[in-house]
Amino acid sequence: MHLVGRIRLCGLVGSELGRSPTSGEVFVFLNRKRTHLKLLHWEQGGFVLYYKRLEQGTFPLPKNTTTGAISWSELVLMVEGIEVVKSNRRRRFTLQP
C-alpha cells in the first residue's frame, strides 16, 4: 500500500470514527467482500500497517458489538479465520480501576 492509501485510512479513522489515528488503538478495515483485511496502528515513530488477502473464504464479522470495538482475542480469531459459534467465557479475576 502506498502513502496515499495510508493517509486515506488515517482520514477515515478521524472523520468516520471520530478517533485519533495516533491513539495507539488498532483499527480494522475490511473490504465489502471481506476477503481483504488491513490493520492500522500507530507506534512511536510511525504507522504500522498489516495487510492480509485471503485466497479462499472470507473473514468473519465480529458478533455482539454495537460500537465496533472488539477485544484482542476476537481480533486474533478473526485474522486466523476462526468463528466461534457458541462459547462461554469462564470468570477470571480482573483489577477494577
C-alpha positions as protocol buffer text, in pm:
chain_id: "A"
residue {
  index: 1
  type: MET
  ca { x: 0 y: 0 z: 0 }
}
residue {
  index: 2
  type: HIS
  ca { x: 137 y: 336 z: -92 }
}
residue {
  index: 3
  type: LEU
  ca { x: 141 y: 656 z: 109 }
}
residue {
  index: 4
  type: VAL
  ca { x: -192 y: 784 z: -28 }
}
residue {
  index: 5
  type: GLY
  ca { x: -368 y: 467 z: 95 }
}
residue {
  index: 6
  type: ARG
  ca { x: -229 y: 507 z: 447 }
}
residue {
  index: 7
  type: ILE
  ca { x: -332 y: 871 z: 455 }
}
residue {
  index: 8
  type: ARG
  ca { x: -681 y: 774 z: 340 }
}
residue {
  index: 9
  type: LEU
  ca { x: -712 y: 518 z: 621 }
}
residue {
  index: 10
  type: CYS
  ca { x: -598 y: 778 z: 875 }
}
residue {
  index: 11
  type: GLY
  ca { x: -860 y: 1016 z: 736 }
}
residue {
  index: 12
  type: LEU
  ca { x: -1132 y: 752 z: 777 }
}
residue {
  index: 13
  type: VAL
  ca { x: -1032 y: 696 z: 1138 }
}
residue {
  index: 14
  type: GLY
  ca { x: -1065 y: 1067 z: 1212 }
}
residue {
  index: 15
  type: SER
  ca { x: -1370 y: 1158 z: 1005 }
}
residue {
  index: 16
  type: GLU
  ca { x: -1585 y: 843 z: 1023 }
}
residue {
  index: 17
  type: LEU
  ca { x: -1489 y: 703 z: 1363 }
}
residue {
  index: 18
  type: GLY
  ca { x: -1410 y: 1029 z: 1540 }
}
residue {
  index: 19
  type: ARG
  ca { x: -1090 y: 878 z: 1680 }
}
residue {
  index: 20
  type: SER
  ca { x: -727 y: 980 z: 1662 }
}
residue {
  index: 21
  type: PRO
  ca { x: -520 y: 750 z: 1438 }
}
residue {
  index: 22
  type: THR
  ca { x: -220 y: 810 z: 1669 }
}
residue {
  index: 23
  type: SER
  ca { x: -406 y: 695 z: 1984 }
}
residue {
  index: 24
  type: GLY
  ca { x: -233 y: 356 z: 1995 }
}
residue {
  index: 25
  type: GLU
  ca { x: -552 y: 167 z: 1913 }
}
residue {
  index: 26
  type: VAL
  ca { x: -558 y: -92 z: 1634 }
}
residue {
  index: 27
  type: PHE
  ca { x: -807 y: -2 z: 1361 }
}
residue {
  index: 28
  type: VAL
  ca { x: -950 y: -286 z: 1150 }
}
residue {
  index: 29
  type: PHE
  ca { x: -1066 y: -237 z: 791 }
}
residue {
  index: 30
  type: LEU
  ca { x: -1239 y: -499 z: 574 }
}
residue {
  index: 31
  type: ASN
  ca { x: -1338 y: -468 z: 210 }
}
residue {
  index: 32
  type: ARG
  ca { x: -1700 y: -530 z: 109 }
}
residue {
  index: 33
  type: LYS
  ca { x: -1635 y: -892 z: 10 }
}
residue {
  index: 34
  type: ARG
  ca { x: -1448 y: -948 z: 342 }
}
residue {
  index: 35
  type: THR
  ca { x: -1152 y: -1101 z: 156 }
}
residue {
  index: 36
  type: HIS
  ca { x: -901 y: -825 z: 241 }
}
residue {
  index: 37
  type: LEU
  ca { x: -814 y: -707 z: 590 }
}
residue {
  index: 38
  type: LYS
  ca { x: -600 y: -411 z: 696 }
}
residue {
  index: 39
  type: LEU
  ca { x: -490 y: -327 z: 1048 }
}
residue {
  index: 40
  type: LEU
  ca { x: -363 y: 25 z: 1114 }
}
residue {
  index: 41
  type: HIS
  ca { x: -167 y: 100 z: 1431 }
}
residue {
  index: 42
  type: TRP
  ca { x: 49 y: 391 z: 1544 }
}
residue {
  index: 43
  type: GLU
  ca { x: 378 y: 311 z: 1717 }
}
residue {
  index: 44
  type: GLN
  ca { x: 638 y: 559 z: 1830 }
}
residue {
  index: 45
  type: GLY
  ca { x: 795 y: 684 z: 1510 }
}
residue {
  index: 46
  type: GLY
  ca { x: 529 y: 587 z: 1259 }
}
residue {
  index: 47
  type: PHE
  ca { x: 235 y: 382 z: 1142 }
}
residue {
  index: 48
  type: VAL
  ca { x: 230 y: 5 z: 1117 }
}
residue {
  index: 49
  type: LEU
  ca { x: 6 y: -145 z: 851 }
}
residue {
  index: 50
  type: TYR
  ca { x: -80 y: -515 z: 841 }
}
residue {
  index: 51
  type: TYR
  ca { x: -247 y: -642 z: 524 }
}
residue {
  index: 52
  type: LYS
  ca { x: -389 y: -987 z: 462 }
}
residue {
  index: 53
  type: ARG
  ca { x: -562 y: -1106 z: 145 }
}
residue {
  index: 54
  type: LEU
  ca { x: -742 y: -1438 z: 153 }
}
residue {
  index: 55
  type: GLU
  ca { x: -704 y: -1667 z: -147 }
}
residue {
  index: 56
  type: GLN
  ca { x: -1021 y: -1850 z: -43 }
}
residue {
  index: 57
  type: GLY
  ca { x: -1302 y: -1779 z: 203 }
}
residue {
  index: 58
  type: THR
  ca { x: -1392 y: -1464 z: 394 }
}
residue {
  index: 59
  type: PHE
  ca { x: -1311 y: -1302 z: 725 }
}
residue {
  index: 60
  type: PRO
  ca { x: -1584 y: -1349 z: 987 }
}
residue {
  index: 61
  type: LEU
  ca { x: -1752 y: -1038 z: 1121 }
}
residue {
  index: 62
  type: PRO
  ca { x: -1735 y: -994 z: 1498 }
}
residue {
  index: 63
  type: LYS
  ca { x: -2066 y: -1053 z: 1671 }
}
residue {
  index: 64
  type: ASN
  ca { x: -2225 y: -882 z: 1972 }
}
residue {
  index: 65
  type: THR
  ca { x: -2072 y: -542 z: 1913 }
}
residue {
  index: 66
  type: THR
  ca { x: -2262 y: -218 z: 1868 }
}
residue {
  index: 67
  type: THR
  ca { x: -1962 y: 15 z: 1885 }
}
residue {
  index: 68
  type: GLY
  ca { x: -1737 y: -180 z: 1651 }
}
residue {
  index: 69
  type: ALA
  ca { x: -1484 y: -235 z: 1931 }
}
residue {
  index: 70
  type: ILE
  ca { x: -1352 y: -589 z: 1969 }
}
residue {
  index: 71
  type: SER
  ca { x: -1108 y: -749 z: 2209 }
}
residue {
  index: 72
  type: TRP
  ca { x: -756 y: -858 z: 2116 }
}
residue {
  index: 73
  type: SER
  ca { x: -860 y: -1225 z: 2134 }
}
residue {
  index: 74
  type: GLU
  ca { x: -1155 y: -1160 z: 1899 }
}
residue {
  index: 75
  type: LEU
  ca { x: -918 y: -989 z: 1655 }
}
residue {
  index: 76
  type: VAL
  ca { x: -679 y: -1285 z: 1662 }
}
residue {
  index: 77
  type: LEU
  ca { x: -966 y: -1526 z: 1595 }
}
residue {
  index: 78
  type: MET
  ca { x: -1086 y: -1306 z: 1310 }
}
residue {
  index: 79
  type: VAL
  ca { x: -743 y: -1292 z: 1143 }
}
residue {
  index: 80
  type: GLU
  ca { x: -700 y: -1669 z: 1184 }
}
residue {
  index: 81
  type: GLY
  ca { x: -1045 y: -1734 z: 1036 }
}
residue {
  index: 82
  type: ILE
  ca { x: -1189 y: -1895 z: 1346 }
}
residue {
  index: 83
  type: GLU
  ca { x: -1558 y: -1831 z: 1400 }
}
residue {
  index: 84
  type: VAL
  ca { x: -1684 y: -1921 z: 1745 }
}
residue {
  index: 85
  type: VAL
  ca { x: -2042 y: -2043 z: 1720 }
}
residue {
  index: 86
  type: LYS
  ca { x: -2107 y: -2079 z: 2091 }
}
residue {
  index: 87
  type: SER
  ca { x: -1869 y: -2013 z: 2372 }
}
residue {
  index: 88
  type: ASN
  ca { x: -1879 y: -1941 z: 2739 }
}
residue {
  index: 89
  type: ARG
  ca { x: -1601 y: -1741 z: 2895 }
}
residue {
  index: 90
  type: ARG
  ca { x: -1508 y: -1858 z: 3241 }
}
residue {
  index: 91
  type: ARG
  ca { x: -1492 y: -1590 z: 3503 }
}
residue {
  index: 92
  type: ARG
  ca { x: -1147 y: -1455 z: 3578 }
}
residue {
  index: 93
  type: PHE
  ca { x: -1018 y: -1209 z: 3834 }
}
residue {
  index: 94
  type: THR
  ca { x: -972 y: -858 z: 3698 }
}
residue {
  index: 95
  type: LEU
  ca { x: -848 y: -547 z: 3873 }
}
residue {
  index: 96
  type: GLN
  ca { x: -1103 y: -268 z: 3888 }
}
residue {
  index: 97
  type: PRO
  ca { x: -961 y: 83 z: 3831 }
}
